[in-house]
Coordinates of C-alpha atoms in Angstrom, one line a residue:
Chain Q
N1 CA 96.7 91.8 99.1
S2 CA 97.3 95.4 99.7
E3 CA 93.9 96.6 101.0
L4 CA 94.9 96.8 104.6
F5 CA 98.0 98.8 103.6
T6 CA 95.9 101.1 101.5
L7 CA 93.5 101.8 104.3
T8 CA 96.3 102.2 106.9
Y9 CA 98.0 104.7 104.6
G10 CA 94.7 106.5 104.4
A11 CA 94.5 106.7 108.2
L12 CA 98.0 108.2 108.2
V13 CA 97.2 110.9 105.6
T14 CA 93.9 111.7 107.4
Q15 CA 95.8 112.1 110.7
L16 CA 98.3 114.4 109.1
C17 CA 95.5 116.5 107.6
K18 CA 94.2 116.9 111.2
D19 CA 97.6 117.8 112.5
Y20 CA 98.8 120.3 110.0
E21 CA 97.3 123.6 109.0
N22 CA 97.6 123.3 105.2
D23 CA 98.1 120.8 102.5
E24 CA 101.6 122.0 101.8
D25 CA 102.7 121.0 105.2
V26 CA 101.1 117.6 104.9
N27 CA 102.8 117.1 101.6
K28 CA 106.2 118.0 103.2
Q29 CA 105.5 115.7 106.1
L30 CA 104.6 112.8 103.8
D31 CA 107.7 113.3 101.8
K32 CA 109.8 113.4 105.0
M33 CA 108.2 110.3 106.4
G34 CA 108.8 108.6 103.1
Y35 CA 112.4 109.6 103.1
N36 CA 112.9 107.9 106.5
I37 CA 111.1 104.8 105.2
G38 CA 113.2 104.7 102.0
V39 CA 116.4 104.9 104.0
R40 CA 115.4 101.8 105.9
L41 CA 113.7 100.0 103.0
I42 CA 116.7 100.0 100.7
E43 CA 118.5 97.4 102.8
D44 CA 115.6 95.0 102.6
F45 CA 115.4 95.7 98.8
L46 CA 119.1 95.0 98.1
A47 CA 118.9 91.9 100.2
R48 CA 115.8 90.5 98.5
S49 CA 116.3 91.6 95.0
N50 CA 120.0 90.7 94.6
V51 CA 120.3 93.8 92.4
G52 CA 123.9 95.1 92.1
R53 CA 125.1 98.6 91.4
C54 CA 123.3 100.3 88.5
H55 CA 125.7 101.6 85.8
D56 CA 123.5 104.4 84.6
F57 CA 120.2 106.2 85.3
R58 CA 118.4 104.1 82.7
E59 CA 119.3 100.9 84.5
T60 CA 118.1 102.6 87.7
A61 CA 114.8 103.4 86.1
D62 CA 114.3 99.7 85.1
V63 CA 115.2 98.5 88.6
I64 CA 112.7 100.9 90.2
A65 CA 109.9 100.2 87.9
K66 CA 110.2 96.5 87.2
I67 CA 111.6 95.2 90.5
A68 CA 111.0 97.7 93.4
F69 CA 107.5 98.8 92.5
K70 CA 106.5 95.2 91.7
M71 CA 108.0 94.0 95.0
Y72 CA 106.4 96.6 97.3
L73 CA 103.3 97.8 95.6
G74 CA 102.5 94.9 93.2
I75 CA 102.5 97.1 90.1
T76 CA 104.9 97.8 87.3
P77 CA 104.8 101.4 86.2
S78 CA 105.9 102.1 82.6
I79 CA 108.9 104.3 82.0
T80 CA 108.4 107.3 79.6
N81 CA 109.3 110.8 78.7
W82 CA 113.1 110.5 79.0
S83 CA 114.8 113.9 78.8
P84 CA 117.2 114.3 75.9
G85 CA 120.1 114.3 78.3
G86 CA 118.9 111.0 79.9
D87 CA 118.8 112.6 83.4
E88 CA 115.0 112.6 83.8
F89 CA 112.2 110.2 83.2
S90 CA 108.6 109.6 84.3
L91 CA 107.0 106.6 85.9
I92 CA 103.5 106.2 84.8
L93 CA 101.2 104.3 87.2
E94 CA 98.0 103.1 85.5
N95 CA 96.7 102.1 88.9
N96 CA 98.0 103.5 92.1
P97 CA 97.1 101.0 94.9
L98 CA 97.4 103.8 97.5
V99 CA 94.4 105.6 96.2
D100 CA 91.9 102.8 95.8
F101 CA 88.6 104.2 97.2
V102 CA 90.1 107.7 97.8
E103 CA 88.5 110.9 96.8
L104 CA 90.1 114.2 97.6
P105 CA 87.6 116.5 99.4
D106 CA 87.3 120.0 97.8
N107 CA 89.2 121.6 100.7
H108 CA 92.3 119.4 100.0
S109 CA 92.7 120.1 96.3
T110 CA 96.4 120.8 96.8
L111 CA 97.1 117.6 98.8
I112 CA 99.6 115.3 97.1
Y113 CA 98.0 112.3 98.6
S114 CA 100.7 109.7 97.7
N115 CA 103.7 112.0 98.3
L116 CA 105.1 109.4 100.7
L117 CA 106.3 107.5 97.6
C118 CA 108.4 110.4 96.4
G119 CA 110.2 110.4 99.8
V120 CA 110.7 106.7 99.7
L121 CA 112.4 106.9 96.3
R122 CA 114.5 109.8 97.3
G123 CA 115.6 108.2 100.6
A124 CA 116.3 104.8 99.1
L125 CA 118.3 106.2 96.2
E126 CA 120.3 108.5 98.5
M127 CA 121.5 105.3 100.3
V128 CA 123.0 104.1 97.0
Q129 CA 124.8 107.4 96.5
M130 CA 122.3 108.9 94.1
A131 CA 120.7 112.3 94.7
V132 CA 117.4 112.6 92.9
D133 CA 114.5 115.0 92.7
V134 CA 111.1 113.2 92.8
K135 CA 107.7 114.6 92.4
F136 CA 104.2 113.9 91.2
V137 CA 103.3 115.8 88.0
Q138 CA 100.0 114.0 87.2
D139 CA 97.6 112.3 89.6
T140 CA 94.4 110.5 88.9
L141 CA 93.1 112.0 92.2
K142 CA 93.3 115.4 90.5
G143 CA 91.4 114.2 87.5
D144 CA 94.4 113.2 85.4
S145 CA 94.1 110.0 83.4
V146 CA 97.2 108.5 84.8
T147 CA 99.5 109.1 87.8
E148 CA 103.0 110.3 86.8
I149 CA 106.0 110.5 89.0
R150 CA 108.9 112.5 87.6
M151 CA 112.4 111.6 88.6
K152 CA 115.4 113.8 88.0
F153 CA 119.0 112.8 88.5
I154 CA 120.8 115.5 90.5
R155 CA 124.3 114.0 91.2
R156 CA 126.2 111.1 92.3
I157 CA 127.0 111.3 96.0
E158 CA 130.7 110.6 96.6
D159 CA 131.6 108.5 99.6
N160 CA 133.4 111.0 101.8
L161 CA 135.5 108.8 104.0
P162 CA 137.3 110.6 106.8
A163 CA 140.9 111.3 106.1
G164 CA 143.1 108.3 106.9
E165 CA 140.3 105.7 106.5
E166 CA 139.8 103.7 103.4
Chain G
N1 CA 106.1 91.7 100.7
S2 CA 104.9 93.7 103.7
E3 CA 107.9 95.7 104.6
L4 CA 106.6 99.0 103.1
F5 CA 103.4 98.4 105.1
T6 CA 105.3 97.7 108.3
L7 CA 107.3 100.9 107.9
T8 CA 104.3 103.0 107.0
Y9 CA 102.4 101.6 110.0
G10 CA 105.4 102.6 112.1
A11 CA 105.2 106.2 110.7
L12 CA 101.5 106.3 111.7
V13 CA 102.2 105.1 115.3
T14 CA 105.2 107.6 115.6
Q15 CA 102.9 110.4 114.4
L16 CA 100.2 109.5 116.9
C17 CA 102.9 109.4 119.7
K18 CA 103.8 113.0 118.7
D19 CA 100.1 114.0 118.7
Y20 CA 98.8 112.6 121.9
E21 CA 99.9 113.2 125.4
N22 CA 100.1 109.6 126.7
D23 CA 100.2 106.0 125.5
E24 CA 96.6 105.4 126.5
D25 CA 95.3 108.0 124.1
V26 CA 97.5 106.6 121.3
N27 CA 96.1 103.1 122.1
K28 CA 92.6 104.4 121.9
Q29 CA 93.3 106.3 118.7
L30 CA 94.8 103.2 117.0
D31 CA 91.8 101.1 118.0
K32 CA 89.5 103.7 116.6
M33 CA 91.4 104.0 113.3
G34 CA 91.4 100.2 113.2
Y35 CA 87.7 100.1 113.7
N36 CA 87.1 102.4 110.7
I37 CA 89.4 100.3 108.6
G38 CA 87.7 97.1 109.7
V39 CA 84.3 98.5 108.7
R40 CA 85.6 99.1 105.2
L41 CA 87.8 96.0 104.9
I42 CA 85.0 93.5 105.6
E43 CA 83.4 94.2 102.2
D44 CA 86.7 93.4 100.4
F45 CA 87.1 90.4 102.6
L46 CA 83.7 88.9 101.9
A47 CA 84.1 89.5 98.2
R48 CA 87.5 87.9 97.9
S49 CA 87.2 85.1 100.4
N50 CA 83.7 83.9 99.4
V51 CA 83.2 83.1 103.0
G52 CA 79.5 82.8 104.0
R53 CA 77.9 83.3 107.4
C54 CA 79.6 81.6 110.3
H55 CA 77.4 79.3 112.4
D56 CA 79.2 79.7 115.6
F57 CA 82.2 81.5 117.2
R58 CA 84.5 78.5 116.5
E59 CA 83.9 78.8 112.8
T60 CA 84.5 82.6 113.1
A61 CA 87.8 81.9 114.8
D62 CA 88.9 79.7 112.0
V63 CA 87.9 82.2 109.3
I64 CA 89.8 85.0 111.1
A65 CA 93.0 83.0 111.7
K66 CA 93.2 80.9 108.5
I67 CA 91.7 83.1 105.9
A68 CA 91.7 86.8 107.1
F69 CA 95.1 87.0 108.7
K70 CA 96.6 85.0 105.9
M71 CA 95.1 87.3 103.3
Y72 CA 96.0 90.6 104.9
L73 CA 99.1 90.0 106.9
G74 CA 100.5 86.8 105.4
I75 CA 100.5 84.9 108.6
T76 CA 98.2 82.2 110.2
P77 CA 97.9 82.6 113.9
S78 CA 97.1 79.6 116.0
I79 CA 93.8 79.4 117.9
T80 CA 94.1 78.5 121.6
N81 CA 92.8 78.9 125.1
W82 CA 89.1 78.5 124.4
S83 CA 87.0 79.4 127.4
P84 CA 84.8 76.6 128.7
G85 CA 81.7 78.4 127.4
G86 CA 83.2 78.7 123.9
D87 CA 82.8 82.5 123.9
E88 CA 86.5 83.4 124.2
F89 CA 89.7 82.4 122.4
S90 CA 93.2 83.6 121.8
L91 CA 95.0 84.2 118.5
I92 CA 98.7 83.4 119.0
L93 CA 101.0 85.2 116.5
E94 CA 104.4 83.7 116.4
N95 CA 105.5 86.5 114.3
N96 CA 103.8 89.9 114.1
P97 CA 104.7 91.5 110.8
L98 CA 103.8 94.9 112.2
V99 CA 106.6 94.9 114.7
D100 CA 109.6 93.8 112.5
F101 CA 112.4 96.1 113.5
V102 CA 110.4 97.8 116.2
E103 CA 111.6 98.4 119.7
L104 CA 109.5 100.2 122.3
P105 CA 111.4 103.1 123.9
D106 CA 111.4 103.1 127.7
N107 CA 109.0 106.1 127.8
H108 CA 106.4 104.1 125.8
S109 CA 106.2 101.0 127.9
T110 CA 102.4 101.1 128.0
L111 CA 101.9 101.6 124.2
I112 CA 100.0 98.8 122.6
Y113 CA 101.8 99.2 119.3
S114 CA 99.7 96.9 117.2
N115 CA 96.4 98.0 118.7
L116 CA 95.1 98.9 115.2
L117 CA 94.5 95.2 114.7
C118 CA 92.1 95.0 117.6
G119 CA 90.1 97.8 116.1
V120 CA 90.1 96.1 112.6
L121 CA 88.7 92.9 114.0
R122 CA 86.1 94.7 116.1
G123 CA 85.0 96.8 113.2
A124 CA 84.9 94.0 110.7
L125 CA 83.0 91.7 112.9
E126 CA 80.5 94.4 113.8
M127 CA 79.6 94.6 110.2
V128 CA 78.6 90.9 110.2
Q129 CA 76.4 91.5 113.2
M130 CA 78.9 90.2 115.8
A131 CA 79.9 92.4 118.8
V132 CA 83.3 91.3 120.2
D133 CA 85.8 92.5 122.6
V134 CA 89.4 92.4 121.3
K135 CA 92.6 93.1 123.1
F136 CA 96.3 92.2 123.4
V137 CA 97.1 90.1 126.4
Q138 CA 100.7 89.3 125.4
D139 CA 103.1 91.1 123.1
T140 CA 106.6 90.2 122.0
L141 CA 107.3 94.0 122.2
K142 CA 106.8 93.8 125.9
G143 CA 109.1 90.8 126.3
D144 CA 106.5 88.1 126.0
S145 CA 107.5 85.1 123.9
V146 CA 104.5 85.3 121.6
T147 CA 101.9 87.9 120.8
E148 CA 98.4 87.0 121.9
I149 CA 95.2 88.6 120.9
R150 CA 92.2 87.7 123.1
M151 CA 88.7 87.8 121.5
K152 CA 85.5 87.6 123.5
F153 CA 82.1 87.2 121.9
I154 CA 79.7 89.7 123.4
R155 CA 76.5 89.3 121.5
R156 CA 74.9 89.0 118.1
I157 CA 73.7 92.3 116.8
E158 CA 70.2 92.1 115.6
D159 CA 69.3 93.8 112.4
N160 CA 67.0 96.6 113.7
L161 CA 65.0 97.6 110.7
P162 CA 62.9 100.7 111.2
A163 CA 59.2 99.9 111.7
G164 CA 57.4 99.4 108.4
E165 CA 60.5 98.4 106.4
E166 CA 61.5 94.8 105.7

């Protein structure tokens, strides 16, 4: 049951809206907090899921949608809209548990309410040497029929070991 | 899996520590946020649990420990230390999922990290016409061996309908 989480997340977003002047700053802050969470969450995820190294971005997409989202949010987004080059895809969330009972007030029309999730994905993937760009491109809170998170592969991060160590 | 919730809760507490001058204000704010959450959560709880009206405070204690905590936090605290008059008891949490990986820094020794829970209980019970006092009296974060939440029955809240309505 994720209700307590949903409401606690709402309290966090509400607090940030009080703290920051404009939605853009709140969006940034949520992304940053999410990044810090992702960096810590990945360890738990690898330990529990027994998932090994992904060989390509398609495999990564599957692991995120079918294992990670299921594990932490109890939903399984569908994977769509692959770019021809295979470096971009979308996660479609029919239901976003974070926004149950949420309505954006008129004066927060540019708030990306669930932006924490983008940060979580970015932070977690960075820990497995994958730099990605993550953003919401559709959101039921904005009147769209589904919520869509777009993920773009940027580059593989090389392990830069200091000279002399291996 | 409550890890994402735990880390998000941590982000909330961290943000409040940035926003408020001292721990006491953070504690108050957490309690207040919890209250607002409890007021909303009770509806979900009554709908899902099919629990009816409790006939006495002992029954209330059982419902809180065995059904509500299980449903929202995945743990079942034990109920101990009843006052002779039956108006006070303690919930003992062997493990508090909110504090996994948390360590209080020295400069936050008076922070009641999980104080949101007190507010949630207070808010939820108020919605079923029960005024209670809820507070942490032991906390593993403070070096205690268990976490103990003390609940005290204050009074039953009468439905005060405006004159002429029934």
